[in-house]
Amino acid sequence: MKKKTTAAINSLEYALSQLSTAQKREDEFTIDEFIQSLAAKGEWITASSTTSRLNTLLTKGLLTRPDSAGA
Amino acid sequence: MAYKKFLAAADNHGGLVCKASKKKLLEFADVWKPHHRIHLGDNWDLSPLRRGASSEERADGISDDYQCGLEFLDAFRPNFLTLGNHDDRLWQHSTSCSDGMLREHCAKLAQASEDEFKKRKIAWVPYHVSKYLQMPEGGPKLIHGFRATMYPAKATFENWGPSICGHVHKPDVFTARHIDGQASFTVGCLADIDALSYADRTPAKLAWRNGWLYGIINDKSGAWQAWHVIREGNTWISPMGIL
Ligand SMILES: [Fe+2]
Ligand SMILES: [Fe+2]
């Protein structure tokens, strides 16, 4: 197996373990959860517009957990 | 005019491979000595990348599955590979996963996999209805397969004409009612059927068998014929006898 392949497996393995086991703090959430919460409300946005939306909310101090009011 | 020999295997599903079937296939390949070795896809299982995979499935990781798939390629040494829907999970995630980090890592592993195919001189196609491979002599279209019906070989013939495919895990033949002759085959699988628990509530699973397909192709006309090897219980039966 090429070194590049081993490195790619290891980092994908890490990403998967983060998704499944990482303990989140009370107000922590993933971008994926943010997108899903908007989708659940019928709003579909791309990954790049999600990033700018999160930045805007953050600078305005409006960022809260997606499942709580206001996100 | 001479005939060339080919051998087609499919659906080992990475870490869920049936070790006994893999061993029998490799022993058969040593004796049959095919000019063309064909892998019809689902070389990996990649269940952690399944849409809607549970966190337990994701926690299982993919290292073992990936390693087993590569080991299978090294042992079987295919010249042709048609990626399957399970393999395609990696390529799908590379472009359409909503989690950016996962998408990026999948893209890297997909690229690394393409490099691994190149290193092994494997001609391959992605899982796509319009993509297929053919042996240099012509003959059947080689595809992973898309149609899961009671008569998968007939269904595949309907869309792709003469073809050999995997995917349905069921050995099946359709002989065309056609002035030019021709036929379609679907090939048994090389995975541990009990371990493929996602189909435990699907009656179609009762037709799944371990097995593979071998055949000959005319190097001038492309005329071809093929035969199933099918495992019944612990016996692998070929038209030539018990293996
Ligand atoms: Fe399969
Ligand atoms: Fe498949």
PDB file of C-alpha atoms and ligand atoms in Angstrom:
ATOM      1  CA  MET A   1       0.000   0.000   0.000  1.00  0.00           C
ATOM      2  CA  LYS A   2       1.290   3.465  -0.885  1.00  0.00           C
ATOM      3  CA  LYS A   3       2.222   5.807   1.989  1.00  0.00           C
ATOM      4  CA  LYS A   4      -0.286   8.315   0.661  1.00  0.00           C
ATOM      5  CA  THR A   5      -3.036   5.681   0.942  1.00  0.00           C
ATOM      6  CA  THR A   6      -2.080   4.795   4.533  1.00  0.00           C
ATOM      7  CA  ALA A   7      -2.136   8.487   5.464  1.00  0.00           C
ATOM      8  CA  ALA A   8      -5.527   8.959   3.764  1.00  0.00           C
ATOM      9  CA  ILE A   9      -7.028   5.969   5.618  1.00  0.00           C
ATOM     10  CA  ASN A  10      -5.686   7.161   8.963  1.00  0.00           C
ATOM     11  CA  SER A  11      -7.089  10.653   8.568  1.00  0.00           C
ATOM     12  CA  LEU A  12     -10.462   9.372   7.341  1.00  0.00           C
ATOM     13  CA  GLU A  13     -10.532   6.947  10.270  1.00  0.00           C
ATOM     14  CA  TYR A  14      -9.906   9.885  12.616  1.00  0.00           C
ATOM     15  CA  ALA A  15     -12.644  11.967  10.970  1.00  0.00           C
ATOM     16  CA  LEU A  16     -15.110   9.080  11.362  1.00  0.00           C
ATOM     17  CA  SER A  17     -14.203   8.546  15.003  1.00  0.00           C
ATOM     18  CA  GLN A  18     -14.684  12.265  15.658  1.00  0.00           C
ATOM     19  CA  LEU A  19     -18.137  12.072  14.132  1.00  0.00           C
ATOM     20  CA  SER A  20     -19.144   9.076  16.189  1.00  0.00           C
ATOM     21  CA  THR A  21     -17.474   9.479  19.551  1.00  0.00           C
ATOM     22  CA  ALA A  22     -16.363  13.062  20.134  1.00  0.00           C
ATOM     23  CA  GLN A  23     -18.002  14.331  23.296  1.00  0.00           C
ATOM     24  CA  LYS A  24     -19.507  17.687  22.557  1.00  0.00           C
ATOM     25  CA  ARG A  25     -19.784  20.372  25.168  1.00  0.00           C
ATOM     26  CA  GLU A  26     -23.207  21.717  25.931  1.00  0.00           C
ATOM     27  CA  ASP A  27     -23.235  24.477  23.314  1.00  0.00           C
ATOM     28  CA  GLU A  28     -21.030  22.765  20.761  1.00  0.00           C
ATOM     29  CA  PHE A  29     -22.355  21.632  17.381  1.00  0.00           C
ATOM     30  CA  THR A  30     -21.009  20.599  13.996  1.00  0.00           C
ATOM     31  CA  ILE A  31     -21.495  22.430  10.694  1.00  0.00           C
ATOM     32  CA  ASP A  32     -23.340  19.354   9.508  1.00  0.00           C
ATOM     33  CA  GLU A  33     -25.833  19.651  12.398  1.00  0.00           C
ATOM     34  CA  PHE A  34     -26.272  23.346  11.566  1.00  0.00           C
ATOM     35  CA  ILE A  35     -27.039  22.561   7.912  1.00  0.00           C
ATOM     36  CA  GLN A  36     -29.385  19.742   8.929  1.00  0.00           C
ATOM     37  CA  SER A  37     -31.289  21.987  11.341  1.00  0.00           C
ATOM     38  CA  LEU A  38     -31.863  24.538   8.553  1.00  0.00           C
ATOM     39  CA  ALA A  39     -32.869  21.758   6.175  1.00  0.00           C
ATOM     40  CA  ALA A  40     -35.388  20.544   8.764  1.00  0.00           C
ATOM     41  CA  LYS A  41     -36.921  24.036   8.575  1.00  0.00           C
ATOM     42  CA  GLY A  42     -37.021  23.794   4.797  1.00  0.00           C
ATOM     43  CA  GLU A  43     -33.987  25.985   4.096  1.00  0.00           C
ATOM     44  CA  TRP A  44     -31.276  24.398   1.949  1.00  0.00           C
ATOM     45  CA  ILE A  45     -27.900  26.167   1.877  1.00  0.00           C
ATOM     46  CA  THR A  46     -24.497  25.207   0.522  1.00  0.00           C
ATOM     47  CA  ALA A  47     -21.453  24.475   2.685  1.00  0.00           C
ATOM     48  CA  SER A  48     -19.772  27.740   1.665  1.00  0.00           C
ATOM     49  CA  SER A  49     -22.805  29.916   2.445  1.00  0.00           C
ATOM     50  CA  THR A  50     -23.096  28.068   5.761  1.00  0.00           C
ATOM     51  CA  THR A  51     -19.590  29.211   6.665  1.00  0.00           C
ATOM     52  CA  SER A  52     -20.371  32.843   5.892  1.00  0.00           C
ATOM     53  CA  ARG A  53     -23.718  32.600   7.720  1.00  0.00           C
ATOM     54  CA  LEU A  54     -21.942  31.222  10.805  1.00  0.00           C
ATOM     55  CA  ASN A  55     -19.312  33.991  10.598  1.00  0.00           C
ATOM     56  CA  THR A  56     -22.014  36.653  10.456  1.00  0.00           C
ATOM     57  CA  LEU A  57     -23.899  35.150  13.411  1.00  0.00           C
ATOM     58  CA  LEU A  58     -20.646  34.874  15.347  1.00  0.00           C
ATOM     59  CA  THR A  59     -19.565  38.500  14.786  1.00  0.00           C
ATOM     60  CA  LYS A  60     -23.031  39.742  15.719  1.00  0.00           C
ATOM     61  CA  GLY A  61     -23.078  37.574  18.839  1.00  0.00           C
ATOM     62  CA  LEU A  62     -26.182  35.758  17.634  1.00  0.00           C
ATOM     63  CA  LEU A  63     -24.745  32.262  17.401  1.00  0.00           C
ATOM     64  CA  THR A  64     -26.553  29.644  19.442  1.00  0.00           C
ATOM     65  CA  ARG A  65     -27.079  25.897  19.160  1.00  0.00           C
ATOM     66  CA  PRO A  66     -29.037  25.192  15.953  1.00  0.00           C
ATOM     67  CA  ASP A  67     -31.839  23.379  17.779  1.00  0.00           C
ATOM     68  CA  SER A  68     -32.381  26.263  20.231  1.00  0.00           C
ATOM     69  CA  ALA A  69     -34.406  29.356  19.359  1.00  0.00           C
ATOM     70  CA  GLY A  70     -32.779  31.928  17.101  1.00  0.00           C
ATOM     71  CA  ALA A  71     -30.376  29.718  15.110  1.00  0.00           C
TER      72      ALA A  71
ATOM     73  CA  MET B   1      -8.316 -18.357 -34.698  1.00  0.00           C
ATOM     74  CA  ALA B   2      -7.920 -18.935 -30.986  1.00  0.00           C
ATOM     75  CA  TYR B   3      -9.911 -18.585 -27.843  1.00  0.00           C
ATOM     76  CA  LYS B   4      -8.728 -16.613 -24.851  1.00  0.00           C
ATOM     77  CA  LYS B   5      -9.776 -17.446 -21.301  1.00  0.00           C
ATOM     78  CA  PHE B   6     -11.320 -15.056 -18.803  1.00  0.00           C
ATOM     79  CA  LEU B   7     -12.325 -15.225 -15.148  1.00  0.00           C
ATOM     80  CA  ALA B   8     -14.829 -12.873 -13.499  1.00  0.00           C
ATOM     81  CA  ALA B   9     -15.316 -12.410  -9.751  1.00  0.00           C
ATOM     82  CA  ALA B  10     -17.405  -9.927  -7.793  1.00  0.00           C
ATOM     83  CA  ASP B  11     -18.679  -8.657  -4.478  1.00  0.00           C
ATOM     84  CA  ASN B  12     -16.030  -9.656  -1.936  1.00  0.00           C
ATOM     85  CA  HIS B  13     -17.139  -6.638   0.163  1.00  0.00           C
ATOM     86  CA  GLY B  14     -13.806  -5.787   1.821  1.00  0.00           C
ATOM     87  CA  GLY B  15     -13.612  -7.029   5.400  1.00  0.00           C
ATOM     88  CA  LEU B  16     -16.744  -9.154   4.895  1.00  0.00           C
ATOM     89  CA  VAL B  17     -14.996 -11.460   2.402  1.00  0.00           C
ATOM     90  CA  CYS B  18     -15.698 -15.203   2.612  1.00  0.00           C
ATOM     91  CA  LYS B  19     -12.193 -16.537   3.181  1.00  0.00           C
ATOM     92  CA  ALA B  20     -13.030 -20.059   1.942  1.00  0.00           C
ATOM     93  CA  SER B  21     -14.533 -18.706  -1.312  1.00  0.00           C
ATOM     94  CA  LYS B  22     -11.566 -16.408  -1.871  1.00  0.00           C
ATOM     95  CA  LYS B  23      -9.180 -19.347  -1.417  1.00  0.00           C
ATOM     96  CA  LYS B  24     -11.170 -21.525  -3.871  1.00  0.00           C
ATOM     97  CA  LEU B  25     -11.248 -18.709  -6.439  1.00  0.00           C
ATOM     98  CA  LEU B  26      -7.480 -18.218  -6.239  1.00  0.00           C
ATOM     99  CA  GLU B  27      -6.853 -21.956  -6.544  1.00  0.00           C
ATOM    100  CA  PHE B  28      -9.169 -22.044  -9.551  1.00  0.00           C
ATOM    101  CA  ALA B  29      -7.344 -19.064 -11.125  1.00  0.00           C
ATOM    102  CA  ASP B  30      -4.014 -20.915 -10.765  1.00  0.00           C
ATOM    103  CA  VAL B  31      -5.394 -23.865 -12.707  1.00  0.00           C
ATOM    104  CA  TRP B  32      -7.549 -21.980 -15.260  1.00  0.00           C
ATOM    105  CA  LYS B  33      -4.787 -19.450 -16.005  1.00  0.00           C
ATOM    106  CA  PRO B  34      -7.066 -16.789 -17.512  1.00  0.00           C
ATOM    107  CA  HIS B  35      -5.770 -14.209 -19.993  1.00  0.00           C
ATOM    108  CA  HIS B  36      -8.195 -11.681 -18.537  1.00  0.00           C
ATOM    109  CA  ARG B  37      -9.095 -11.288 -14.873  1.00  0.00           C
ATOM    110  CA  ILE B  38     -12.220  -9.249 -14.254  1.00  0.00           C
ATOM    111  CA  HIS B  39     -13.382  -7.772 -10.944  1.00  0.00           C
ATOM    112  CA  LEU B  40     -17.003  -6.664 -11.129  1.00  0.00           C
ATOM    113  CA  GLY B  41     -17.011  -4.384  -8.085  1.00  0.00           C
ATOM    114  CA  ASP B  42     -18.028  -4.083  -4.435  1.00  0.00           C
ATOM    115  CA  ASN B  43     -14.382  -4.744  -3.642  1.00  0.00           C
ATOM    116  CA  TRP B  44     -15.030  -2.835  -0.411  1.00  0.00           C
ATOM    117  CA  ASP B  45     -18.068  -2.697   1.853  1.00  0.00           C
ATOM    118  CA  LEU B  46     -17.587   0.805   3.336  1.00  0.00           C
ATOM    119  CA  SER B  47     -20.614   0.585   5.643  1.00  0.00           C
ATOM    120  CA  PRO B  48     -19.388   3.528   7.816  1.00  0.00           C
ATOM    121  CA  LEU B  49     -19.873   5.691   4.708  1.00  0.00           C
ATOM    122  CA  ARG B  50     -23.409   4.488   4.111  1.00  0.00           C
ATOM    123  CA  ARG B  51     -25.928   7.320   4.084  1.00  0.00           C
ATOM    124  CA  GLY B  52     -27.552   7.270   7.501  1.00  0.00           C
ATOM    125  CA  ALA B  53     -24.842   5.069   9.052  1.00  0.00           C
ATOM    126  CA  SER B  54     -25.241   4.848  12.836  1.00  0.00           C
ATOM    127  CA  SER B  55     -22.494   6.186  15.084  1.00  0.00           C
ATOM    128  CA  GLU B  56     -21.669   2.565  16.020  1.00  0.00           C
ATOM    129  CA  GLU B  57     -21.123   1.752  12.322  1.00  0.00           C
ATOM    130  CA  ARG B  58     -18.973   4.836  11.911  1.00  0.00           C
ATOM    131  CA  ALA B  59     -16.977   3.923  15.001  1.00  0.00           C
ATOM    132  CA  ASP B  60     -16.076   0.597  13.352  1.00  0.00           C
ATOM    133  CA  GLY B  61     -13.881   2.590  10.987  1.00  0.00           C
ATOM    134  CA  ILE B  62     -12.738   1.600   7.541  1.00  0.00           C
ATOM    135  CA  SER B  63      -9.079   0.512   7.944  1.00  0.00           C
ATOM    136  CA  ASP B  64      -9.726  -3.213   8.080  1.00  0.00           C
ATOM    137  CA  ASP B  65     -12.290  -3.105   5.289  1.00  0.00           C
ATOM    138  CA  TYR B  66      -9.987  -1.053   3.058  1.00  0.00           C
ATOM    139  CA  GLN B  67      -6.961  -3.235   3.751  1.00  0.00           C
ATOM    140  CA  CYS B  68      -8.928  -6.431   2.984  1.00  0.00           C
ATOM    141  CA  GLY B  69     -10.126  -4.935  -0.311  1.00  0.00           C
ATOM    142  CA  LEU B  70      -6.577  -4.068  -1.374  1.00  0.00           C
ATOM    143  CA  GLU B  71      -5.377  -7.531  -0.330  1.00  0.00           C
ATOM    144  CA  PHE B  72      -8.067  -9.024  -2.525  1.00  0.00           C
ATOM    145  CA  LEU B  73      -6.880  -6.963  -5.501  1.00  0.00           C
ATOM    146  CA  ASP B  74      -3.298  -8.078  -4.871  1.00  0.00           C
ATOM    147  CA  ALA B  75      -4.277 -11.732  -4.650  1.00  0.00           C
ATOM    148  CA  PHE B  76      -6.741 -11.825  -7.573  1.00  0.00           C
ATOM    149  CA  ARG B  77      -4.746  -9.365  -9.745  1.00  0.00           C
ATOM    150  CA  PRO B  78      -7.602  -8.147 -11.948  1.00  0.00           C
ATOM    151  CA  ASN B  79      -6.901  -6.414 -15.268  1.00  0.00           C
ATOM    152  CA  PHE B  80     -10.387  -4.889 -15.204  1.00  0.00           C
ATOM    153  CA  LEU B  81     -12.404  -3.398 -12.365  1.00  0.00           C
ATOM    154  CA  THR B  82     -15.915  -1.985 -12.517  1.00  0.00           C
ATOM    155  CA  LEU B  83     -16.527  -0.175  -9.230  1.00  0.00           C
ATOM    156  CA  GLY B  84     -19.720  -1.102  -7.373  1.00  0.00           C
ATOM    157  CA  ASN B  85     -22.266   0.871  -5.383  1.00  0.00           C
ATOM    158  CA  HIS B  86     -20.467   0.014  -2.134  1.00  0.00           C
ATOM    159  CA  ASP B  87     -17.090   1.206  -3.520  1.00  0.00           C
ATOM    160  CA  ASP B  88     -18.871   4.258  -4.887  1.00  0.00           C
ATOM    161  CA  ARG B  89     -19.705   5.434  -1.355  1.00  0.00           C
ATOM    162  CA  LEU B  90     -16.142   6.733  -1.148  1.00  0.00           C
ATOM    163  CA  TRP B  91     -16.381   8.622  -4.451  1.00  0.00           C
ATOM    164  CA  GLN B  92     -19.878   9.899  -3.609  1.00  0.00           C
ATOM    165  CA  HIS B  93     -18.714  11.217  -0.246  1.00  0.00           C
ATOM    166  CA  SER B  94     -15.801  12.931  -2.027  1.00  0.00           C
ATOM    167  CA  THR B  95     -18.186  15.264  -3.769  1.00  0.00           C
ATOM    168  CA  SER B  96     -21.487  15.324  -1.956  1.00  0.00           C
ATOM    169  CA  CYS B  97     -20.900  14.774   1.771  1.00  0.00           C
ATOM    170  CA  SER B  98     -22.290  17.692   3.770  1.00  0.00           C
ATOM    171  CA  ASP B  99     -19.571  17.329   6.401  1.00  0.00           C
ATOM    172  CA  GLY B 100     -16.649  19.254   4.926  1.00  0.00           C
ATOM    173  CA  MET B 101     -13.924  17.436   6.845  1.00  0.00           C
ATOM    174  CA  LEU B 102     -15.261  14.002   5.924  1.00  0.00           C
ATOM    175  CA  ARG B 103     -15.664  15.088   2.303  1.00  0.00           C
ATOM    176  CA  GLU B 104     -12.051  16.208   2.110  1.00  0.00           C
ATOM    177  CA  HIS B 105     -10.680  12.983   3.641  1.00  0.00           C
ATOM    178  CA  CYS B 106     -12.868  10.838   1.372  1.00  0.00           C
ATOM    179  CA  ALA B 107     -11.592  12.776  -1.664  1.00  0.00           C
ATOM    180  CA  LYS B 108      -8.012  12.035  -0.588  1.00  0.00           C
ATOM    181  CA  LEU B 109      -8.678   8.321  -0.141  1.00  0.00           C
ATOM    182  CA  ALA B 110     -10.565   8.162  -3.465  1.00  0.00           C
ATOM    183  CA  GLN B 111      -7.567   9.739  -5.211  1.00  0.00           C
ATOM    184  CA  ALA B 112      -5.185   7.382  -3.373  1.00  0.00           C
ATOM    185  CA  SER B 113      -7.350   4.422  -4.484  1.00  0.00           C
ATOM    186  CA  GLU B 114      -7.160   5.563  -8.110  1.00  0.00           C
ATOM    187  CA  ASP B 115      -3.362   5.690  -7.727  1.00  0.00           C
ATOM    188  CA  GLU B 116      -3.429   2.148  -6.275  1.00  0.00           C
ATOM    189  CA  PHE B 117      -5.384   0.956  -9.362  1.00  0.00           C
ATOM    190  CA  LYS B 118      -2.878   2.675 -11.633  1.00  0.00           C
ATOM    191  CA  LYS B 119       0.076   1.098  -9.823  1.00  0.00           C
ATOM    192  CA  ARG B 120      -1.538  -2.329 -10.374  1.00  0.00           C
ATOM    193  CA  LYS B 121      -2.306  -1.518 -14.053  1.00  0.00           C
ATOM    194  CA  ILE B 122      -6.023  -2.073 -13.488  1.00  0.00           C
ATOM    195  CA  ALA B 123      -8.365  -0.568 -16.081  1.00  0.00           C
ATOM    196  CA  TRP B 124     -11.378   0.678 -14.110  1.00  0.00           C
ATOM    197  CA  VAL B 125     -14.642   2.550 -14.434  1.00  0.00           C
ATOM    198  CA  PRO B 126     -16.734   4.379 -11.833  1.00  0.00           C
ATOM    199  CA  TYR B 127     -20.220   3.215 -10.840  1.00  0.00           C
ATOM    200  CA  HIS B 128     -22.307   4.911 -13.496  1.00  0.00           C
ATOM    201  CA  VAL B 129     -25.019   3.542 -15.793  1.00  0.00           C
ATOM    202  CA  SER B 130     -23.191   4.713 -18.918  1.00  0.00           C
ATOM    203  CA  LYS B 131     -19.742   3.353 -17.976  1.00  0.00           C
ATOM    204  CA  TYR B 132     -18.584  -0.155 -18.736  1.00  0.00           C
ATOM    205  CA  LEU B 133     -15.473  -2.066 -19.740  1.00  0.00           C
ATOM    206  CA  GLN B 134     -14.887  -4.686 -22.423  1.00  0.00           C
ATOM    207  CA  MET B 135     -12.107  -7.163 -23.051  1.00  0.00           C
ATOM    208  CA  PRO B 136      -9.792  -6.254 -25.962  1.00  0.00           C
ATOM    209  CA  GLU B 137     -11.522  -8.950 -28.078  1.00  0.00           C
ATOM    210  CA  GLY B 138     -14.920  -7.286 -27.521  1.00  0.00           C
ATOM    211  CA  GLY B 139     -17.594  -9.608 -26.184  1.00  0.00           C
ATOM    212  CA  PRO B 140     -19.835  -8.809 -23.202  1.00  0.00           C
ATOM    213  CA  LYS B 141     -20.044  -5.429 -21.516  1.00  0.00           C
ATOM    214  CA  LEU B 142     -18.542  -5.647 -18.042  1.00  0.00           C
ATOM    215  CA  ILE B 143     -20.521  -3.752 -15.409  1.00  0.00           C
ATOM    216  CA  HIS B 144     -21.125  -3.923 -11.671  1.00  0.00           C
ATOM    217  CA  GLY B 145     -24.898  -4.025 -12.118  1.00  0.00           C
ATOM    218  CA  PHE B 146     -27.869  -1.885 -11.232  1.00  0.00           C
ATOM    219  CA  ARG B 147     -30.979  -4.002 -11.730  1.00  0.00           C
ATOM    220  CA  ALA B 148     -32.152  -6.091  -8.771  1.00  0.00           C
ATOM    221  CA  THR B 149     -35.124  -8.124  -9.971  1.00  0.00           C
ATOM    222  CA  MET B 150     -36.162 -11.765  -9.846  1.00  0.00           C
ATOM    223  CA  TYR B 151     -34.432 -12.207 -13.247  1.00  0.00           C
ATOM    224  CA  PRO B 152     -31.398  -9.926 -13.037  1.00  0.00           C
ATOM    225  CA  ALA B 153     -29.562 -11.290 -16.100  1.00  0.00           C
ATOM    226  CA  LYS B 154     -32.626 -10.684 -18.299  1.00  0.00           C
ATOM    227  CA  ALA B 155     -33.100  -7.205 -16.794  1.00  0.00           C
ATOM    228  CA  THR B 156     -29.459  -6.351 -17.422  1.00  0.00           C
ATOM    229  CA  PHE B 157     -29.673  -7.588 -21.026  1.00  0.00           C
ATOM    230  CA  GLU B 158     -32.615  -5.232 -21.538  1.00  0.00           C
ATOM    231  CA  ASN B 159     -30.449  -2.176 -20.820  1.00  0.00           C
ATOM    232  CA  TRP B 160     -26.910  -3.210 -21.719  1.00  0.00           C
ATOM    233  CA  GLY B 161     -27.216  -6.140 -24.130  1.00  0.00           C
ATOM    234  CA  PRO B 162     -24.637  -8.940 -23.829  1.00  0.00           C
ATOM    235  CA  SER B 163     -23.070  -8.397 -20.420  1.00  0.00           C
ATOM    236  CA  ILE B 164     -21.497  -9.865 -17.322  1.00  0.00           C
ATOM    237  CA  CYS B 165     -22.257  -8.227 -13.999  1.00  0.00           C
ATOM    238  CA  GLY B 166     -22.151  -8.656 -10.224  1.00  0.00           C
ATOM    239  CA  HIS B 167     -24.179  -6.712  -7.644  1.00  0.00           C
ATOM    240  CA  VAL B 168     -27.118  -9.106  -7.208  1.00  0.00           C
ATOM    241  CA  HIS B 169     -24.972 -11.823  -5.543  1.00  0.00           C
ATOM    242  CA  LYS B 170     -27.047 -14.382  -7.480  1.00  0.00           C
ATOM    243  CA  PRO B 171     -25.720 -16.568 -10.296  1.00  0.00           C
ATOM    244  CA  ASP B 172     -28.120 -16.072 -13.194  1.00  0.00           C
ATOM    245  CA  VAL B 173     -28.141 -16.494 -16.997  1.00  0.00           C
ATOM    246  CA  PHE B 174     -30.289 -15.027 -19.736  1.00  0.00           C
ATOM    247  CA  THR B 175     -29.990 -16.511 -23.215  1.00  0.00           C
ATOM    248  CA  ALA B 176     -31.306 -13.965 -25.690  1.00  0.00           C
ATOM    249  CA  ARG B 177     -34.037 -14.748 -28.196  1.00  0.00           C
ATOM    250  CA  HIS B 178     -32.046 -12.911 -30.816  1.00  0.00           C
ATOM    251  CA  ILE B 179     -30.853 -13.678 -34.322  1.00  0.00           C
ATOM    252  CA  ASP B 180     -27.277 -12.814 -33.244  1.00  0.00           C
ATOM    253  CA  GLY B 181     -27.377 -15.159 -30.244  1.00  0.00           C
ATOM    254  CA  GLN B 182     -25.849 -13.517 -27.148  1.00  0.00           C
ATOM    255  CA  ALA B 183     -26.509 -13.737 -23.413  1.00  0.00           C
ATOM    256  CA  SER B 184     -26.141 -11.991 -20.062  1.00  0.00           C
ATOM    257  CA  PHE B 185     -24.763 -13.389 -16.834  1.00  0.00           C
ATOM    258  CA  THR B 186     -24.901 -12.205 -13.234  1.00  0.00           C
ATOM    259  CA  VAL B 187     -22.222 -13.672 -10.989  1.00  0.00           C
ATOM    260  CA  GLY B 188     -22.364 -15.038  -7.430  1.00  0.00           C
ATOM    261  CA  CYS B 189     -20.562 -13.158  -4.676  1.00  0.00           C
ATOM    262  CA  LEU B 190     -17.366 -13.746  -2.706  1.00  0.00           C
ATOM    263  CA  ALA B 191     -18.529 -12.155   0.533  1.00  0.00           C
ATOM    264  CA  ASP B 192     -19.556 -14.030   3.656  1.00  0.00           C
ATOM    265  CA  ILE B 193     -23.297 -14.081   2.922  1.00  0.00           C
ATOM    266  CA  ASP B 194     -24.268 -14.343   6.616  1.00  0.00           C
ATOM    267  CA  ALA B 195     -22.204 -11.235   7.371  1.00  0.00           C
ATOM    268  CA  LEU B 196     -24.159  -9.133   4.838  1.00  0.00           C
ATOM    269  CA  SER B 197     -26.859  -8.613   7.441  1.00  0.00           C
ATOM    270  CA  TYR B 198     -28.410  -5.578   5.706  1.00  0.00           C
ATOM    271  CA  ALA B 199     -30.388  -8.010   3.506  1.00  0.00           C
ATOM    272  CA  ASP B 200     -31.566 -10.353   6.278  1.00  0.00           C
ATOM    273  CA  ARG B 201     -35.191  -9.330   5.766  1.00  0.00           C
ATOM    274  CA  THR B 202     -35.104  -9.506   1.978  1.00  0.00           C
ATOM    275  CA  PRO B 203     -36.275 -12.794   0.374  1.00  0.00           C
ATOM    276  CA  ALA B 204     -33.928 -12.088  -2.579  1.00  0.00           C
ATOM    277  CA  LYS B 205     -31.098 -13.054  -0.226  1.00  0.00           C
ATOM    278  CA  LEU B 206     -32.251 -16.682  -0.425  1.00  0.00           C
ATOM    279  CA  ALA B 207     -30.921 -16.780  -4.009  1.00  0.00           C
ATOM    280  CA  TRP B 208     -27.488 -15.439  -3.056  1.00  0.00           C
ATOM    281  CA  ARG B 209     -24.619 -17.862  -3.602  1.00  0.00           C
ATOM    282  CA  ASN B 210     -20.868 -17.766  -3.395  1.00  0.00           C
ATOM    283  CA  GLY B 211     -19.318 -18.278  -6.790  1.00  0.00           C
ATOM    284  CA  TRP B 212     -17.664 -16.816  -9.878  1.00  0.00           C
ATOM    285  CA  LEU B 213     -17.769 -17.071 -13.661  1.00  0.00           C
ATOM    286  CA  TYR B 214     -15.217 -18.348 -16.159  1.00  0.00           C
ATOM    287  CA  GLY B 215     -15.348 -18.331 -19.924  1.00  0.00           C
ATOM    288  CA  ILE B 216     -13.670 -18.138 -23.281  1.00  0.00           C
ATOM    289  CA  ILE B 217     -13.702 -15.463 -25.954  1.00  0.00           C
ATOM    290  CA  ASN B 218     -12.717 -15.757 -29.590  1.00  0.00           C
ATOM    291  CA  ASP B 219      -9.840 -13.417 -30.357  1.00  0.00           C
ATOM    292  CA  LYS B 220     -11.084 -12.753 -33.917  1.00  0.00           C
ATOM    293  CA  SER B 221     -14.868 -12.689 -33.696  1.00  0.00           C
ATOM    294  CA  GLY B 222     -15.397 -11.827 -30.026  1.00  0.00           C
ATOM    295  CA  ALA B 223     -17.802 -14.806 -29.738  1.00  0.00           C
ATOM    296  CA  TRP B 224     -17.884 -15.956 -26.133  1.00  0.00           C
ATOM    297  CA  GLN B 225     -19.364 -18.387 -23.673  1.00  0.00           C
ATOM    298  CA  ALA B 226     -19.154 -18.591 -19.881  1.00  0.00           C
ATOM    299  CA  TRP B 227     -19.954 -20.950 -17.004  1.00  0.00           C
ATOM    300  CA  HIS B 228     -20.778 -20.475 -13.361  1.00  0.00           C
ATOM    301  CA  VAL B 229     -18.975 -22.009 -10.442  1.00  0.00           C
ATOM    302  CA  ILE B 230     -21.499 -22.103  -7.601  1.00  0.00           C
ATOM    303  CA  ARG B 231     -21.066 -23.080  -3.985  1.00  0.00           C
ATOM    304  CA  GLU B 232     -23.782 -25.340  -2.616  1.00  0.00           C
ATOM    305  CA  GLY B 233     -23.155 -26.033   1.068  1.00  0.00           C
ATOM    306  CA  ASN B 234     -19.444 -26.589   1.326  1.00  0.00           C
ATOM    307  CA  THR B 235     -19.002 -27.791  -2.245  1.00  0.00           C
ATOM    308  CA  TRP B 236     -18.003 -25.595  -5.171  1.00  0.00           C
ATOM    309  CA  ILE B 237     -19.607 -27.024  -8.293  1.00  0.00           C
ATOM    310  CA  SER B 238     -18.374 -26.228 -11.791  1.00  0.00           C
ATOM    311  CA  PRO B 239     -19.767 -27.678 -15.062  1.00  0.00           C
ATOM    312  CA  MET B 240     -16.453 -29.573 -15.159  1.00  0.00           C
ATOM    313  CA  GLY B 241     -17.169 -31.234 -11.810  1.00  0.00           C
ATOM    314  CA  ILE B 242     -16.510 -30.656  -8.108  1.00  0.00           C
ATOM    315  CA  LEU B 243     -13.628 -28.306  -7.340  1.00  0.00           C
TER     316      LEU B 243
HETATM  317 FE    FE C   1     -22.483  -6.410  -3.535  1.00  0.00          FE
HETATM  318 FE    FE C   2     -23.460  -3.891  -5.489  1.00  0.00          FE
END
